[in-house]
CSV table of C-alpha atoms and ligand atoms in Angstrom, one decimal:
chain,number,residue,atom,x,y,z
K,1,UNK,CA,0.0,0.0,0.0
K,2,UNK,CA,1.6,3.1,-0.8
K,3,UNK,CA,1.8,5.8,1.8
K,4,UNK,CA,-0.3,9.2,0.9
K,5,UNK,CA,2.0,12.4,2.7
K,6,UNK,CA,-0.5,14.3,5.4
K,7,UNK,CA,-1.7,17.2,3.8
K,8,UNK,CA,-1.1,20.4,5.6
K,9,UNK,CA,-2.5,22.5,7.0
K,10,UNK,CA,-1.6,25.8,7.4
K,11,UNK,CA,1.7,26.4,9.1
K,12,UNK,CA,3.2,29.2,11.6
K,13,UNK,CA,4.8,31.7,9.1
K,14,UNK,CA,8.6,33.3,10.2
K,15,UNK,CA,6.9,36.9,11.2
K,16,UNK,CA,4.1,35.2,13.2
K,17,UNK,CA,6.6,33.1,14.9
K,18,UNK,CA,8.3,35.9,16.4
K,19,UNK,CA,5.7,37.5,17.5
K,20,UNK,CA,4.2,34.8,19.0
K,21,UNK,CA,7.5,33.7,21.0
K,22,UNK,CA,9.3,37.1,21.6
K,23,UNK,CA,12.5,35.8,18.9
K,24,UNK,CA,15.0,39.0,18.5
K,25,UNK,CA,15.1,40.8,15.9
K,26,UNK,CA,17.3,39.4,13.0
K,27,UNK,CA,20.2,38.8,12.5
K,28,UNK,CA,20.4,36.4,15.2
K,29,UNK,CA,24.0,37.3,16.8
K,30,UNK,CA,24.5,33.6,18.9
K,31,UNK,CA,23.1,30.1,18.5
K,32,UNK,CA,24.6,27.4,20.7
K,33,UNK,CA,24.4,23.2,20.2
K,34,UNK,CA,24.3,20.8,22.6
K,35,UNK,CA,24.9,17.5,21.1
K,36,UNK,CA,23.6,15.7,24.0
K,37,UNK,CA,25.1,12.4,22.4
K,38,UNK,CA,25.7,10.4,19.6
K,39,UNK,CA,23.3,7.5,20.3
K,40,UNK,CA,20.8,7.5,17.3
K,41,UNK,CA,17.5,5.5,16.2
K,42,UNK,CA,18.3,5.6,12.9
K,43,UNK,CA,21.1,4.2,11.1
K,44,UNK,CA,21.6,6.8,8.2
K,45,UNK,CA,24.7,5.6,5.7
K,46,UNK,CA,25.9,9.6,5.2
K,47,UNK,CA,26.7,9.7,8.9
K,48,UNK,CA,29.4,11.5,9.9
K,49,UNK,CA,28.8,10.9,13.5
K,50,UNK,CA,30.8,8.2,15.4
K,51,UNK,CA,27.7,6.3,17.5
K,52,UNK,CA,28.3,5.3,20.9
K,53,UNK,CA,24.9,4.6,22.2
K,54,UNK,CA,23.3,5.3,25.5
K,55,UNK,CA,26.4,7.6,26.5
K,56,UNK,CA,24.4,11.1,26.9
K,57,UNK,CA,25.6,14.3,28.4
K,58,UNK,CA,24.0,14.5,31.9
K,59,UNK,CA,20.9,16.6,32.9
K,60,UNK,CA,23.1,18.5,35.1
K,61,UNK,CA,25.9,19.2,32.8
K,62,UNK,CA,23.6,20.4,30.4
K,63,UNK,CA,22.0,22.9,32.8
K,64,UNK,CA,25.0,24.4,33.6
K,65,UNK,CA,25.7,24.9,29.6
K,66,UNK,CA,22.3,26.5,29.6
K,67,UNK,CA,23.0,29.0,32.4
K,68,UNK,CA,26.2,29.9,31.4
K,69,UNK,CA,25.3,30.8,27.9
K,70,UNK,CA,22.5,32.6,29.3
K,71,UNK,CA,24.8,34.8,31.4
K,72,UNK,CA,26.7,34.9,28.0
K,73,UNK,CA,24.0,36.3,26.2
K,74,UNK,CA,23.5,33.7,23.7
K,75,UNK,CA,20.4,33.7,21.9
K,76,UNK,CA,19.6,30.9,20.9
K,77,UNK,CA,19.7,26.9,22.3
K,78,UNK,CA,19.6,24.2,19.6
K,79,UNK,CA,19.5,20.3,21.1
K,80,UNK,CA,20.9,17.8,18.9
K,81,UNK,CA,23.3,14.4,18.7
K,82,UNK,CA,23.0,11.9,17.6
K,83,UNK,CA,18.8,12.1,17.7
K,84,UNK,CA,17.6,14.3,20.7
K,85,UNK,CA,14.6,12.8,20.5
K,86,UNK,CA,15.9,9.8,22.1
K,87,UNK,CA,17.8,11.7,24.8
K,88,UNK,CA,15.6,10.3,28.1
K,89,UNK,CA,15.4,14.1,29.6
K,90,UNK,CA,15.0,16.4,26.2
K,91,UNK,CA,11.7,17.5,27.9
K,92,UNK,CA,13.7,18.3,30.9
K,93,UNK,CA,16.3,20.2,29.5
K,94,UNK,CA,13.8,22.2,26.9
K,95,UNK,CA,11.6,23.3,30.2
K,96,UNK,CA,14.8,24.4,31.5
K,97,UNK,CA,16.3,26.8,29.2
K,98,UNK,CA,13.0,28.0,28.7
K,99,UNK,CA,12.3,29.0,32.0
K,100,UNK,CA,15.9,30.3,32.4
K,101,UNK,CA,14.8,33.0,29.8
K,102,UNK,CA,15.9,31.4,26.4
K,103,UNK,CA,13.1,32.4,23.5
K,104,UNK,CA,14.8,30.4,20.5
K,105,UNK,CA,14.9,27.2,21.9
K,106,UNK,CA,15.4,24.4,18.2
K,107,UNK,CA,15.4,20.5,18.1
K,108,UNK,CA,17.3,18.9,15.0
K,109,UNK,CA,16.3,15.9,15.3
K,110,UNK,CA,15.3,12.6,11.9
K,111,UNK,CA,11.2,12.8,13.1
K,112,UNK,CA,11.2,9.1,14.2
K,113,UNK,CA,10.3,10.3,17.7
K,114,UNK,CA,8.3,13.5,16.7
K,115,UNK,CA,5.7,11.0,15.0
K,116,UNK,CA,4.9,10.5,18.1
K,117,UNK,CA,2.0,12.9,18.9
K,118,UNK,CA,1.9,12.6,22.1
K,119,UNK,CA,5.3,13.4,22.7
K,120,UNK,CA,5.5,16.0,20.1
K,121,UNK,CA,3.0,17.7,22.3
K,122,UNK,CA,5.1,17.1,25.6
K,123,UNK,CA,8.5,19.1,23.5
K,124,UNK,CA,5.8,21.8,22.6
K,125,UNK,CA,4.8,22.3,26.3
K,126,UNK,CA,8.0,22.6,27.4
K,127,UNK,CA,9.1,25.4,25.0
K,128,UNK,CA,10.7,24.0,21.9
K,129,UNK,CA,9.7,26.6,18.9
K,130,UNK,CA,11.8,25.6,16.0
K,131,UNK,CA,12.5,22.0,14.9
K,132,UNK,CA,14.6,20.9,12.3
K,133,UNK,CA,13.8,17.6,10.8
K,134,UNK,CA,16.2,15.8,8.7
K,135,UNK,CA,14.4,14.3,5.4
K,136,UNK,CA,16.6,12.5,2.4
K,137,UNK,CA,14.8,12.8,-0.1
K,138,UNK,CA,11.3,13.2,-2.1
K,139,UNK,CA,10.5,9.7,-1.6
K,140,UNK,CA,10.2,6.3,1.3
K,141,UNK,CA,12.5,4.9,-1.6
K,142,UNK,CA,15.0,7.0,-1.1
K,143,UNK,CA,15.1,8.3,2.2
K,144,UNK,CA,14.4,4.7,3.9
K,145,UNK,CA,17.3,3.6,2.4
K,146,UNK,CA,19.3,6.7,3.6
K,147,UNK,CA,18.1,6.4,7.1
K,148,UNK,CA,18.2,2.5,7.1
K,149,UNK,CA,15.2,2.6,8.4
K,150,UNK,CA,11.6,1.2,6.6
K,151,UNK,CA,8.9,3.6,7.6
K,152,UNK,CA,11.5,6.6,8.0
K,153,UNK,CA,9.7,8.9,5.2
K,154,UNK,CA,6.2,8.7,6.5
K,155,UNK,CA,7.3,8.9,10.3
K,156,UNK,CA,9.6,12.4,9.4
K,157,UNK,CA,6.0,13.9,7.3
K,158,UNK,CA,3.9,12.7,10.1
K,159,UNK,CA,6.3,14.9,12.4
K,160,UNK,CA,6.3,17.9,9.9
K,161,UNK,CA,2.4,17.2,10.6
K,162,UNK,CA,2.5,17.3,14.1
K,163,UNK,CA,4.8,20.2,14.5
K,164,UNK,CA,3.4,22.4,12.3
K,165,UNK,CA,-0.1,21.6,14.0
K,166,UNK,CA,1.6,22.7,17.5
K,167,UNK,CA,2.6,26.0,15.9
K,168,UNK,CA,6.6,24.9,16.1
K,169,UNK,CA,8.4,26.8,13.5
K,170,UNK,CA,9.7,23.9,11.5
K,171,UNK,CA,12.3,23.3,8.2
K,172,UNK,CA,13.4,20.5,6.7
K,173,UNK,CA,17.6,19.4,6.8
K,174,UNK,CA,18.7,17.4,3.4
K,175,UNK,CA,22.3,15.8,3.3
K,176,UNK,CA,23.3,15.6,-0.3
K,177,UNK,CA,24.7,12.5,-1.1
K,178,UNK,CA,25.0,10.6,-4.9
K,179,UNK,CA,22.1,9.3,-4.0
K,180,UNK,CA,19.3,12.1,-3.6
K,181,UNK,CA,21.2,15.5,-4.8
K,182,UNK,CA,19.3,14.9,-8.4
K,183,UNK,CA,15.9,15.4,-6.4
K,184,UNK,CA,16.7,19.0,-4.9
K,185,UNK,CA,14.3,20.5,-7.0
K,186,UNK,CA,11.6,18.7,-6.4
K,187,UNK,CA,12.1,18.3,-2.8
K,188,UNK,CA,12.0,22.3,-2.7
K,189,UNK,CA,8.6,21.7,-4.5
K,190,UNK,CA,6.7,18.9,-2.7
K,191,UNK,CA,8.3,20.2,0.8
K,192,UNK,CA,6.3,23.6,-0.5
K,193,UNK,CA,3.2,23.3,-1.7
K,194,UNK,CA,2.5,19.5,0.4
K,195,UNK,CA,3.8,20.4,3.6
K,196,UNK,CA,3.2,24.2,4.0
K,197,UNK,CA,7.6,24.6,4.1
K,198,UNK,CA,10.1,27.6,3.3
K,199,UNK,CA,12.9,26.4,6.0
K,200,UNK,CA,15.1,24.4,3.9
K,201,UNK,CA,19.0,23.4,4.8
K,202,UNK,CA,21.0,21.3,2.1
K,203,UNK,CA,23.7,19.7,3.8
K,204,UNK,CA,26.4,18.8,1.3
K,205,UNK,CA,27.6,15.4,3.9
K,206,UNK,CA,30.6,15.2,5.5
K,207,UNK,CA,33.3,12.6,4.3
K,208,UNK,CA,34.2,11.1,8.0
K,209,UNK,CA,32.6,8.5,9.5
K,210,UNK,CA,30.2,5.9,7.1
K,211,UNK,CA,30.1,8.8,4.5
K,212,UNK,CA,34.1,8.2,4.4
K,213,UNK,CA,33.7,4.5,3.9
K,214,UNK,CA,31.1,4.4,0.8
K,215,UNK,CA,32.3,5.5,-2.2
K,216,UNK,CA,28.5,5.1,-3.5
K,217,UNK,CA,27.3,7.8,-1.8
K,218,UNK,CA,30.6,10.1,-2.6
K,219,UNK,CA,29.7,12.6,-5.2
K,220,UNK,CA,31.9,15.7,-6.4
K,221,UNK,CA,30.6,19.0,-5.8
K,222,UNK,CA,30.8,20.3,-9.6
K,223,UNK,CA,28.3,17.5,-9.9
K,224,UNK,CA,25.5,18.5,-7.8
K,225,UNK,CA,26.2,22.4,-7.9
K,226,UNK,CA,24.3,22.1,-10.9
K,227,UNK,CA,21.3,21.3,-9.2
K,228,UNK,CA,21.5,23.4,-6.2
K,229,UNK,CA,21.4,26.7,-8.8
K,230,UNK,CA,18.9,25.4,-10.2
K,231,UNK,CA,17.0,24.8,-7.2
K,232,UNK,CA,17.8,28.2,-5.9
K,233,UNK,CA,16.7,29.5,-9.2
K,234,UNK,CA,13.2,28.1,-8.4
K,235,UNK,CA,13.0,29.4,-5.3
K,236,UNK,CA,13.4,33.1,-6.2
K,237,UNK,CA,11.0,32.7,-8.8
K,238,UNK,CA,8.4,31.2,-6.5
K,239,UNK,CA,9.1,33.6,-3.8
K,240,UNK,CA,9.6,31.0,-1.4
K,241,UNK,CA,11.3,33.0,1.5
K,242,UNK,CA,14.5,32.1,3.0
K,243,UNK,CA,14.6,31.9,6.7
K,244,UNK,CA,18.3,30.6,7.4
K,245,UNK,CA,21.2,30.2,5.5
K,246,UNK,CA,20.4,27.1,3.3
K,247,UNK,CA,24.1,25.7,2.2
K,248,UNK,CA,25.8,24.1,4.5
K,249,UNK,CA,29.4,22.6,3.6
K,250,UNK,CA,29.6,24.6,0.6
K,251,UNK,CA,33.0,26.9,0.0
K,252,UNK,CA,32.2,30.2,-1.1
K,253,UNK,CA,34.8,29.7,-4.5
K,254,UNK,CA,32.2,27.1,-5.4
K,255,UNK,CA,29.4,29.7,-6.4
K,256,UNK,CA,30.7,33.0,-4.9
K,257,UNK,CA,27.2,34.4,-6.2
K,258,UNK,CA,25.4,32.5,-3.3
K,259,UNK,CA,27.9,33.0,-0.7
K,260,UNK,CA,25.4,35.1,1.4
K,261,UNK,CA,23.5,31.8,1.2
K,262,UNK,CA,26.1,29.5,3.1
K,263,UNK,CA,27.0,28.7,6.1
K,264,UNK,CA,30.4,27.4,8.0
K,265,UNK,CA,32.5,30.7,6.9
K,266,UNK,CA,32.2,34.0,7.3
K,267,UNK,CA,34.1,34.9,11.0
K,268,UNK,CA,36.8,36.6,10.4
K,269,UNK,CA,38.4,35.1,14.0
K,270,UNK,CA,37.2,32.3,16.1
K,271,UNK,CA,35.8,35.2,18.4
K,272,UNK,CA,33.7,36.5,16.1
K,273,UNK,CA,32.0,33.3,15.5
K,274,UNK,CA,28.2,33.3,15.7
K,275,UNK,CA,27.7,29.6,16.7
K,276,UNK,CA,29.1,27.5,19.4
K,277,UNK,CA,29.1,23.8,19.8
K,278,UNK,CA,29.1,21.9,23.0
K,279,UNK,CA,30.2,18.4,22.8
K,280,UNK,CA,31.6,15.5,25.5
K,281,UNK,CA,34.9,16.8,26.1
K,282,UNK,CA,34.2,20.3,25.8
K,283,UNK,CA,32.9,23.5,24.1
K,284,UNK,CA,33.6,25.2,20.2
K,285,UNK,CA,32.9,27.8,18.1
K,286,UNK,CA,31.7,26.2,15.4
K,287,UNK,CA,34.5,27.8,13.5
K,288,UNK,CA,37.0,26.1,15.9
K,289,UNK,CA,34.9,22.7,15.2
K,290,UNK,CA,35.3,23.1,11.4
K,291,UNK,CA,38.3,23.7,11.5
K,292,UNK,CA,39.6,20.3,13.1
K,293,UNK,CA,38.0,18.7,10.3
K,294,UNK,CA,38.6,20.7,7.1
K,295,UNK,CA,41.8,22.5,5.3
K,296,UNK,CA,42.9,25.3,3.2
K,297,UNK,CA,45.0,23.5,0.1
K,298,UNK,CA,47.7,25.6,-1.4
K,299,UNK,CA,45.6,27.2,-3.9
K,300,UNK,CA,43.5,29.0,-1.9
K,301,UNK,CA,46.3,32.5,-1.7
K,302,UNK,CA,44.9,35.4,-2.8
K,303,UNK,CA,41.1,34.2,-2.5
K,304,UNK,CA,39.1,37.3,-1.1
K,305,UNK,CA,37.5,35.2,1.2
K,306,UNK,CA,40.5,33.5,2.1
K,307,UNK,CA,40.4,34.8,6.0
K,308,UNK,CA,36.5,33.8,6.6
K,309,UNK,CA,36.2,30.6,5.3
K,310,UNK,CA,36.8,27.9,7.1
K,311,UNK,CA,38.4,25.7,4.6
K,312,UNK,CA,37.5,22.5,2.9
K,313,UNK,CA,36.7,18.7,4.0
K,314,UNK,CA,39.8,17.6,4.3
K,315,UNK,CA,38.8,13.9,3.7
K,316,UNK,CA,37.0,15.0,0.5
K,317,UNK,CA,40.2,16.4,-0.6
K,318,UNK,CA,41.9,12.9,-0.4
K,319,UNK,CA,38.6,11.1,-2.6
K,320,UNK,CA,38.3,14.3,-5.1
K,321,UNK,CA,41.5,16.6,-4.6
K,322,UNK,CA,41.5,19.9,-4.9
K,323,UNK,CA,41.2,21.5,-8.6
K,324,UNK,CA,37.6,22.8,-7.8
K,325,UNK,CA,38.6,25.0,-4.8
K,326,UNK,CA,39.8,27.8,-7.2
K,327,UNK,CA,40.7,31.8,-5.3
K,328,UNK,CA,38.1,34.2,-6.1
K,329,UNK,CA,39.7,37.6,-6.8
K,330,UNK,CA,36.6,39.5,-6.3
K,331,UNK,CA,33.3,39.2,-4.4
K,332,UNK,CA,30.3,39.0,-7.2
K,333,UNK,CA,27.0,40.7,-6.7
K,334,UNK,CA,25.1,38.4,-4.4
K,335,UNK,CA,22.1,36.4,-5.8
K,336,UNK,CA,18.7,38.4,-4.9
K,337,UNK,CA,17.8,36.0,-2.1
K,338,UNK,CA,18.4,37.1,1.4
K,339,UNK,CA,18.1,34.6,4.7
K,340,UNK,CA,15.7,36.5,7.2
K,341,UNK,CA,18.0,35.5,10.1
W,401,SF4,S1,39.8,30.2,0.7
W,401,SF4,FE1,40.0,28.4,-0.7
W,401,SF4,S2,38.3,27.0,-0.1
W,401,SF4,FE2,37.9,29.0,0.8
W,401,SF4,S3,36.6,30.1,-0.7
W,401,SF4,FE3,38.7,30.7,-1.2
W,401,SF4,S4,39.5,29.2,-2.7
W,401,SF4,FE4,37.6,28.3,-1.8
């Protein structure tokens, strides 16, 4: 029996939103992760995680992160892993930054728990406002067989469902892989018009963990940039607004028309750095985080954006080398679509 997507429904739009939960004003200035593990109940090929399930960040630790980055000023708390949805005391920890004053309060998480309306309703009650859900692809076809898990697809739209019903802000996260990158387009369309979204993130994967081992899934990025312009293109035409940045592991050099469009570069010194990222074994700037795991190659001198970016995936280097990571002597106008935060 084939599965038909639940048809939305009207969902919370970016303006009402912040209203609605007091957000600041854009540009948001401070965002900062808690991977609260990397225990996971799906089994996605792309991941770049290393799993080691059931080891979670305590309650308490996470707290203190909480207060801390309060005291700091940060703006905004995202939960992730691994799946947060799994994490036994999400709802806990949710409640918590809530009532210690945090307004932007995000979940990434794959949906599988989020299906769940019952406890999509308990993460609603206890502040969450913004969820990110990870989705593979256009189809069960494909993004079953990228989460290794049968039912993935219809669990993840069921949560888009349920979290767009609770008035959650919600957007959809895409790792681009061999596999799915052909379907960006349509997945911009469906995601659209069936499902009521604008929040997209394409995620171009990470070559370290399983997405290091299979060459299947390893695709160059002059292959699928292609696709992503064209899916762009669509985008401006059909007005569909852009609420965060939607590239993420793309280099500037790759489509310095877009750059405004990307994330992981952009701080000009770790300090500057927007995002932080609290793992076991302590806390990054995101920049600091990249920055273990990607390099600058030789030809990058006298690329304009040379001090901002963060580099490239080193381990993709090693698969594709380096002959598309070409220094871009000046900054192009940017393409006329601008994220709202
Ligand atoms: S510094 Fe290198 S990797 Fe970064 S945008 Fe410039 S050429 Fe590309």
């Amino acid at each position: 029996m084939s599965f038909e997507p639940p048809r939305l429904n009207k969902r919370i739009t970016l303006s009402e939103a912040m209203g609605k939960w007091g957000w600041p004003n854009p540009p948001l200035k401070s965002n900062y992760e808690i991977l609260l593990g990397d225990g996971c109940d799906a089994a996605c090929l792309f991941c770049c995680a290393y799993r080691e399930i059931g080891k979670w960040l305590p309650l308490e630790s996470v707290k203190r992160d909480i207060l801390r980055e309060k005291a700091r000023g940060t703006q905004m708390i995202t939960f992730s892993g691994g799946e947060p949805g799994i994490y036994p005391r999400l709802a806990e920890a949710a409640a918590f930054a809530r009532n210690s004053g945090f307004r932007l309060i995000q979940m990434v998480s794959n949906g599988l728990k989020l299906s769940d309306p019952e406890f999509a309703g308990r993460m609603a009650g206890a502040g969450l406002n913004l969820a990110k859900i990870s989705i593979h692809g256009v189809n069960a076809a494909t993004h079953d067989y990228l989460t290794g898990r049968k039912g993935a697809f219809e669990k993840a739209l069921t949560a888009v469902n349920n979290l767009n019903r609770l008035g959650i802000y919600t957007s959809t996260n895409m790792a681009l892989t061999r596999v799915n990158y052909r379907q960006l387009p349509l997945y911009v369309k469906f995601f659209h018009e069936e499902m009521a979204l604008s929040g997209f993130c394409f995620y171009f994967s990470f070559y370290t963990g399983r997405m290091a081992a299979d060459q299947d899934l390893q695709v160059p990025y002059s292959e699928v940039l292609p696709y992503v312009r064209h899916t762009l293109e669509y985008m401006r035409l059909r007005r569909i607004g852009i609420d965060w940045k939607v590239l993420g592991n793309f280099l500037p050099c790759l489509m310095p028309e877009y750059a405004n469009l990307m994330m992981d570069w952009g701080a000009a010194s770790v300090a500057d750095t927007k995002a932080s990222v609290r793992k076991k074994g302590g806390s990054f700037t995101s920049m600091e985080f990249m920055e273990k795991r990607k390099i600058k190659p030789a030809s990058c001198r006298g690329c304009v954006y040379y001090s901002a970016c963060y580099g490239v995936d080193a381990r993709y280097c090693e698969r594709f080398g380096t002959a598309e990571f070409r220094p871009v002597k000046e900054k192009p106008r940017a393409f006329p679509l601008r994220p709202v935060y």
